[in-house]
Amino acid sequence: MRLHRDDLILEYQKLAEMIHGYDGIVMPQLAMGINLKKNNRGQWAQVAPDQMTSEDIQDMIQKFVSAAIRAKKAGFDGVQLHGAHGFVLSTFLSPAYNHRKDAYGGSTENKSRIITDIIHSIKENCGDFHVSIKINSSDFMRGGLEPEESPDICQLLEKEGSDSIEVSGMGPCVDGIRPGSNEGFFAPYSKVLKQLVSIPVILTGGHRSVEHMEKLLNENATDYFSISRPLIREPGMISRWQNGDAKPSDCISCNQCFSTHGHACIRGTIHADGTITKNKFERNER
């Protein structure tokens, strides 16, 4: 789903109104997977941070800001900038990818500048509008963003206007998740960050059980939880928990929901209350 054209605003207005009708809060995540630019032969080619001109960077900043303005017009409650998982903003933060010698490379402040410029411009154009950032706690790769620098970036982003921070890490597709075993695998990093910032910290990474999430809350490891795959497998999971059935999610992050064919985990009947009766898998039954 994209927010790159004004004619999309109307459709997003319908979506925002539907969610607000259920007292929900909704923010689109703004991400640019790769940066493409036509070369001198008229062919589209990927452009890394080191190869971008000053004009390229300003153009990218404006693309994020324009998308946020559209989100505001559509009635969303804020936006989240995707600065993790190797997306373009993430590569600017990573010394493995960003070797620039100008104002957008080198120091922690300079590597973060493209994000702080986006935040400043969104605030200037959208006023009281929540701007969140998703960031790697670590790139988990040689020469990449390290856990020692990531909190420094987060403190800087808070100072420059970010309203919340979601803690993640490179390579989020961990499989074989089991309740009470390897849940919340980014929690050690969020615990550190919670002591350093005053804005809300959101923790993603394999949450499967109420019991374990309550444990992390009691340990002051986070303020909110980010959940994806379990809700693809069972859209009514939160309602089930609220109604007293605290059985953990049976999602094991097999990642079949990534497939463009079949989407095995959502086969079944979704009922009016949001619960789902799952059919048998045609393959890989678990």
Short mmCIF file of C-alpha atoms in Angstrom, two decimals:
data_model
loop_
_atom_site.label_atom_id
_atom_site.label_comp_id
_atom_site.label_asym_id
_atom_site.label_seq_id
_atom_site.Cartn_x
_atom_site.Cartn_y
_atom_site.Cartn_z
CA MET A 1 0.00 0.00 0.00
CA ARG A 2 1.37 3.39 -0.98
CA LEU A 3 0.84 7.05 -0.13
CA HIS A 4 2.75 8.55 -3.04
CA ARG A 5 -0.18 10.27 -4.81
CA ASP A 6 -2.86 12.69 -3.68
CA ASP A 7 -5.61 10.71 -5.40
CA LEU A 8 -5.09 7.94 -2.82
CA ILE A 9 -6.17 10.14 0.09
CA LEU A 10 -9.89 9.41 -0.28
CA GLU A 11 -9.43 5.65 0.01
CA TYR A 12 -7.26 6.09 3.09
CA GLN A 13 -9.90 8.35 4.61
CA LYS A 14 -12.34 5.44 4.40
CA LEU A 15 -9.82 3.16 6.11
CA ALA A 16 -9.05 5.64 8.90
CA GLU A 17 -12.75 6.25 9.53
CA MET A 18 -13.44 2.52 9.78
CA ILE A 19 -10.69 2.04 12.36
CA HIS A 20 -11.69 5.14 14.33
CA GLY A 21 -15.23 3.72 14.37
CA TYR A 22 -13.89 0.95 16.60
CA ASP A 23 -11.99 3.43 18.83
CA GLY A 24 -8.73 2.40 17.21
CA ILE A 25 -5.66 4.54 16.64
CA VAL A 26 -4.02 4.11 13.27
CA MET A 27 -0.70 5.27 11.80
CA PRO A 28 0.71 4.21 8.45
CA GLN A 29 4.33 3.12 8.34
CA LEU A 30 6.29 5.07 5.77
CA ALA A 31 9.07 3.03 4.18
CA MET A 32 11.25 3.13 1.14
CA GLY A 33 12.66 -0.31 0.41
CA ILE A 34 15.28 0.76 -2.13
CA ASN A 35 16.12 4.04 -3.79
CA LEU A 36 15.90 3.90 -7.57
CA LYS A 37 17.23 6.45 -10.03
CA LYS A 38 17.60 6.45 -13.79
CA ASN A 39 21.19 6.18 -14.97
CA ASN A 40 22.66 7.90 -18.02
CA ARG A 41 21.29 5.09 -20.20
CA GLY A 42 17.76 5.69 -19.00
CA GLN A 43 17.70 2.48 -16.95
CA TRP A 44 16.44 2.30 -13.37
CA ALA A 45 19.22 1.37 -10.94
CA GLN A 46 19.50 1.12 -7.16
CA VAL A 47 21.30 4.03 -5.51
CA ALA A 48 23.08 3.48 -2.19
CA PRO A 49 23.53 6.29 0.38
CA ASP A 50 27.12 6.90 -0.74
CA GLN A 51 25.97 7.46 -4.33
CA MET A 52 23.20 9.94 -3.57
CA THR A 53 23.67 13.60 -4.41
CA SER A 54 22.47 16.38 -2.12
CA GLU A 55 19.54 16.83 -4.48
CA ASP A 56 18.71 13.10 -4.22
CA ILE A 57 18.63 13.33 -0.44
CA GLN A 58 16.39 16.40 -0.44
CA ASP A 59 14.07 14.66 -2.90
CA MET A 60 13.84 11.63 -0.63
CA ILE A 61 13.13 13.79 2.41
CA GLN A 62 10.31 15.48 0.52
CA LYS A 63 8.82 12.13 -0.50
CA PHE A 64 8.52 11.09 3.14
CA VAL A 65 7.13 14.48 4.16
CA SER A 66 4.60 14.53 1.32
CA ALA A 67 3.40 11.05 2.32
CA ALA A 68 2.98 12.23 5.91
CA ILE A 69 0.97 15.25 4.75
CA ARG A 70 -1.32 12.92 2.82
CA ALA A 71 -1.66 10.73 5.92
CA LYS A 72 -2.68 13.79 7.94
CA LYS A 73 -5.27 14.78 5.32
CA ALA A 74 -6.62 11.22 5.33
CA GLY A 75 -7.30 11.43 9.06
CA PHE A 76 -4.54 9.18 10.40
CA ASP A 77 -3.27 9.79 13.93
CA GLY A 78 0.39 9.93 12.99
CA VAL A 79 3.04 8.13 10.96
CA GLN A 80 5.93 5.83 11.64
CA LEU A 81 9.20 6.21 9.76
CA HIS A 82 10.75 2.83 8.96
CA GLY A 83 14.42 3.19 9.87
CA ALA A 84 15.11 -0.53 10.36
CA HIS A 85 15.52 -3.81 8.45
CA GLY A 86 17.84 -2.48 5.78
CA PHE A 87 15.36 -0.03 4.28
CA VAL A 88 16.79 3.21 2.92
CA LEU A 89 16.63 5.21 6.17
CA SER A 90 18.21 2.27 7.97
CA THR A 91 21.16 2.26 5.59
CA PHE A 92 21.87 5.90 6.40
CA LEU A 93 22.17 4.95 10.08
CA SER A 94 24.45 2.01 9.37
CA PRO A 95 28.23 2.50 9.05
CA ALA A 96 28.23 -0.63 6.88
CA TYR A 97 26.37 1.28 4.16
CA ASN A 98 26.89 4.98 4.88
CA HIS A 99 30.43 6.22 4.24
CA ARG A 100 29.50 9.77 3.33
CA LYS A 101 31.84 12.61 4.29
CA ASP A 102 29.25 15.39 4.23
CA ALA A 103 26.49 16.44 6.65
CA TYR A 104 24.68 13.10 6.14
CA GLY A 105 27.51 10.76 7.14
CA GLY A 106 30.21 10.17 9.71
CA SER A 107 29.06 11.13 13.20
CA THR A 108 25.96 9.81 14.92
CA GLU A 109 24.32 13.20 14.43
CA ASN A 110 25.16 13.30 10.74
CA LYS A 111 24.05 9.74 9.99
CA SER A 112 20.74 10.55 11.71
CA ARG A 113 20.31 13.86 9.90
CA ILE A 114 18.11 12.57 7.07
CA ILE A 115 15.63 11.29 9.67
CA THR A 116 15.74 14.41 11.83
CA ASP A 117 15.22 16.56 8.71
CA ILE A 118 12.14 14.47 7.88
CA ILE A 119 10.81 14.76 11.43
CA HIS A 120 11.31 18.53 11.49
CA SER A 121 9.55 19.02 8.18
CA ILE A 122 6.62 16.75 9.11
CA LYS A 123 6.12 18.66 12.35
CA GLU A 124 6.31 21.95 10.47
CA ASN A 125 3.71 20.86 7.92
CA CYS A 126 1.43 18.68 10.05
CA GLY A 127 1.46 20.35 13.45
CA ASP A 128 0.37 18.13 16.33
CA PHE A 129 0.96 14.83 14.58
CA HIS A 130 2.57 11.75 16.13
CA VAL A 131 5.85 10.79 14.44
CA SER A 132 7.30 7.45 15.45
CA ILE A 133 10.53 5.81 14.34
CA LYS A 134 11.32 2.10 13.91
CA ILE A 135 15.02 1.43 14.38
CA ASN A 136 17.43 -1.47 14.56
CA SER A 137 18.82 -2.17 18.00
CA SER A 138 21.67 -3.74 16.04
CA ASP A 139 22.34 -4.58 12.41
CA PHE A 140 23.76 -7.93 13.55
CA MET A 141 26.39 -7.72 10.82
CA ARG A 142 30.08 -6.90 10.62
CA GLY A 143 30.60 -3.15 10.45
CA GLY A 144 26.93 -2.37 10.93
CA LEU A 145 25.00 -0.39 13.53
CA GLU A 146 25.99 -1.65 17.00
CA PRO A 147 23.90 -1.80 20.21
CA GLU A 148 26.21 0.84 21.73
CA GLU A 149 25.32 3.49 19.12
CA SER A 150 21.65 2.73 18.56
CA PRO A 151 20.56 4.21 21.94
CA ASP A 152 22.56 7.37 21.17
CA ILE A 153 20.64 7.72 17.91
CA CYS A 154 17.35 7.20 19.74
CA GLN A 155 18.18 9.89 22.30
CA LEU A 156 19.01 12.27 19.46
CA LEU A 157 15.76 11.46 17.65
CA GLU A 158 13.79 12.10 20.83
CA LYS A 159 15.50 15.47 21.21
CA GLU A 160 14.67 16.32 17.59
CA GLY A 161 10.96 15.57 17.93
CA SER A 162 10.28 11.83 17.62
CA ASP A 163 7.22 10.91 19.71
CA SER A 164 7.89 7.17 20.11
CA ILE A 165 10.49 4.57 19.19
CA GLU A 166 9.95 0.97 18.09
CA VAL A 167 12.89 -1.33 18.85
CA SER A 168 13.66 -3.97 16.24
CA GLY A 169 16.75 -5.36 14.52
CA MET A 170 18.11 -6.44 11.18
CA GLY A 171 16.69 -9.75 9.99
CA PRO A 172 13.33 -9.78 11.84
CA CYS A 173 12.16 -13.11 10.36
CA VAL A 174 13.18 -15.33 13.26
CA ASP A 175 11.41 -18.68 13.00
CA GLY A 176 10.55 -21.38 15.53
CA ILE A 177 9.11 -19.00 18.17
CA ARG A 178 7.77 -20.78 21.27
CA PRO A 179 5.81 -19.18 24.16
CA GLY A 180 7.96 -18.81 27.27
CA SER A 181 11.10 -19.82 25.40
CA ASN A 182 12.39 -17.32 22.85
CA GLU A 183 9.73 -14.61 22.93
CA GLY A 184 10.58 -10.92 22.95
CA PHE A 185 14.06 -11.41 21.57
CA PHE A 186 14.82 -7.68 21.33
CA ALA A 187 13.88 -7.05 24.99
CA PRO A 188 17.50 -6.75 26.25
CA TYR A 189 17.93 -3.73 23.97
CA SER A 190 14.61 -2.09 24.83
CA LYS A 191 15.41 -2.39 28.56
CA VAL A 192 18.51 -0.30 28.04
CA LEU A 193 16.68 2.24 25.90
CA LYS A 194 13.86 2.63 28.42
CA GLN A 195 16.38 4.03 30.91
CA LEU A 196 17.59 6.64 28.44
CA VAL A 197 14.49 8.14 26.82
CA SER A 198 11.24 9.56 28.16
CA ILE A 199 9.08 8.96 25.07
CA PRO A 200 7.19 5.65 24.72
CA VAL A 201 9.23 2.60 23.69
CA ILE A 202 7.53 -0.03 21.53
CA LEU A 203 8.98 -3.54 21.47
CA THR A 204 8.63 -5.97 18.58
CA GLY A 205 10.12 -9.43 18.22
CA GLY A 206 8.24 -12.69 18.72
CA HIS A 207 5.57 -11.89 21.32
CA ARG A 208 3.26 -14.86 21.81
CA SER A 209 1.86 -14.88 25.36
CA VAL A 210 0.17 -12.51 27.79
CA GLU A 211 2.29 -13.94 30.60
CA HIS A 212 5.59 -13.07 28.97
CA MET A 213 4.47 -9.60 27.89
CA GLU A 214 3.29 -8.83 31.43
CA LYS A 215 6.71 -9.97 32.66
CA LEU A 216 8.44 -7.52 30.32
CA LEU A 217 6.12 -4.71 31.44
CA ASN A 218 6.91 -5.46 35.09
CA GLU A 219 10.61 -5.34 34.25
CA ASN A 220 10.12 -1.89 32.66
CA ALA A 221 11.40 -3.24 29.34
CA THR A 222 8.84 -1.43 27.19
CA ASP A 223 5.65 0.64 27.11
CA TYR A 224 3.90 -1.03 24.18
CA PHE A 225 4.16 -4.21 22.14
CA SER A 226 4.23 -4.60 18.39
CA ILE A 227 2.64 -7.80 17.05
CA SER A 228 2.24 -8.91 13.44
CA ARG A 229 2.39 -12.60 12.51
CA PRO A 230 0.17 -13.85 15.38
CA LEU A 231 -2.57 -11.46 14.22
CA ILE A 232 -2.28 -12.73 10.67
CA ARG A 233 -2.77 -16.25 11.97
CA GLU A 234 -5.54 -15.26 14.43
CA PRO A 235 -7.06 -11.80 13.87
CA GLY A 236 -9.21 -12.08 17.02
CA MET A 237 -6.37 -12.96 19.40
CA ILE A 238 -6.46 -9.72 21.41
CA SER A 239 -10.24 -9.95 21.79
CA ARG A 240 -9.83 -13.53 22.97
CA TRP A 241 -7.30 -12.47 25.56
CA GLN A 242 -9.53 -9.62 26.73
CA ASN A 243 -12.41 -12.08 27.15
CA GLY A 244 -10.38 -14.25 29.53
CA ASP A 245 -8.87 -16.91 27.25
CA ALA A 246 -5.14 -16.29 27.74
CA LYS A 247 -3.95 -19.23 25.65
CA PRO A 248 -0.77 -18.10 23.84
CA SER A 249 -0.70 -17.65 20.11
CA ASP A 250 0.13 -20.84 18.25
CA CYS A 251 2.00 -18.87 15.59
CA ILE A 252 5.55 -20.23 15.35
CA SER A 253 6.74 -17.76 12.71
CA CYS A 254 6.91 -20.37 9.98
CA ASN A 255 6.63 -17.30 7.72
CA GLN A 256 4.21 -18.93 5.29
CA CYS A 257 2.25 -15.67 5.54
CA PHE A 258 5.06 -14.10 3.51
CA SER A 259 4.06 -16.20 0.53
CA THR A 260 2.17 -14.62 -2.33
CA HIS A 261 0.25 -17.84 -2.83
CA GLY A 262 -1.97 -19.62 -0.31
CA HIS A 263 -1.39 -17.53 2.82
CA ALA A 264 -1.83 -20.73 4.81
CA CYS A 265 -2.26 -19.19 8.25
CA ILE A 266 -5.40 -17.24 7.36
CA ARG A 267 -7.30 -20.12 5.78
CA GLY A 268 -10.56 -20.66 7.60
CA THR A 269 -13.67 -18.74 8.63
CA ILE A 270 -13.32 -15.32 10.26
CA HIS A 271 -16.33 -14.73 12.51
CA ALA A 272 -18.09 -11.44 13.32
CA ASP A 273 -16.33 -11.17 16.71
CA GLY A 274 -12.94 -11.40 15.01
CA THR A 275 -12.18 -14.98 15.99
CA ILE A 276 -11.20 -17.48 13.34
CA THR A 277 -11.86 -21.16 12.84
CA LYS A 278 -8.82 -22.42 10.98
CA ASN A 279 -9.01 -25.08 8.30
CA LYS A 280 -6.43 -27.83 8.03
CA PHE A 281 -3.31 -26.80 6.17
CA GLU A 282 -3.03 -28.31 2.74
CA ARG A 283 0.67 -28.68 3.46
CA ASN A 284 3.10 -28.27 6.35
CA GLU A 285 0.40 -28.94 8.91
CA ARG A 286 1.51 -27.96 12.41
#
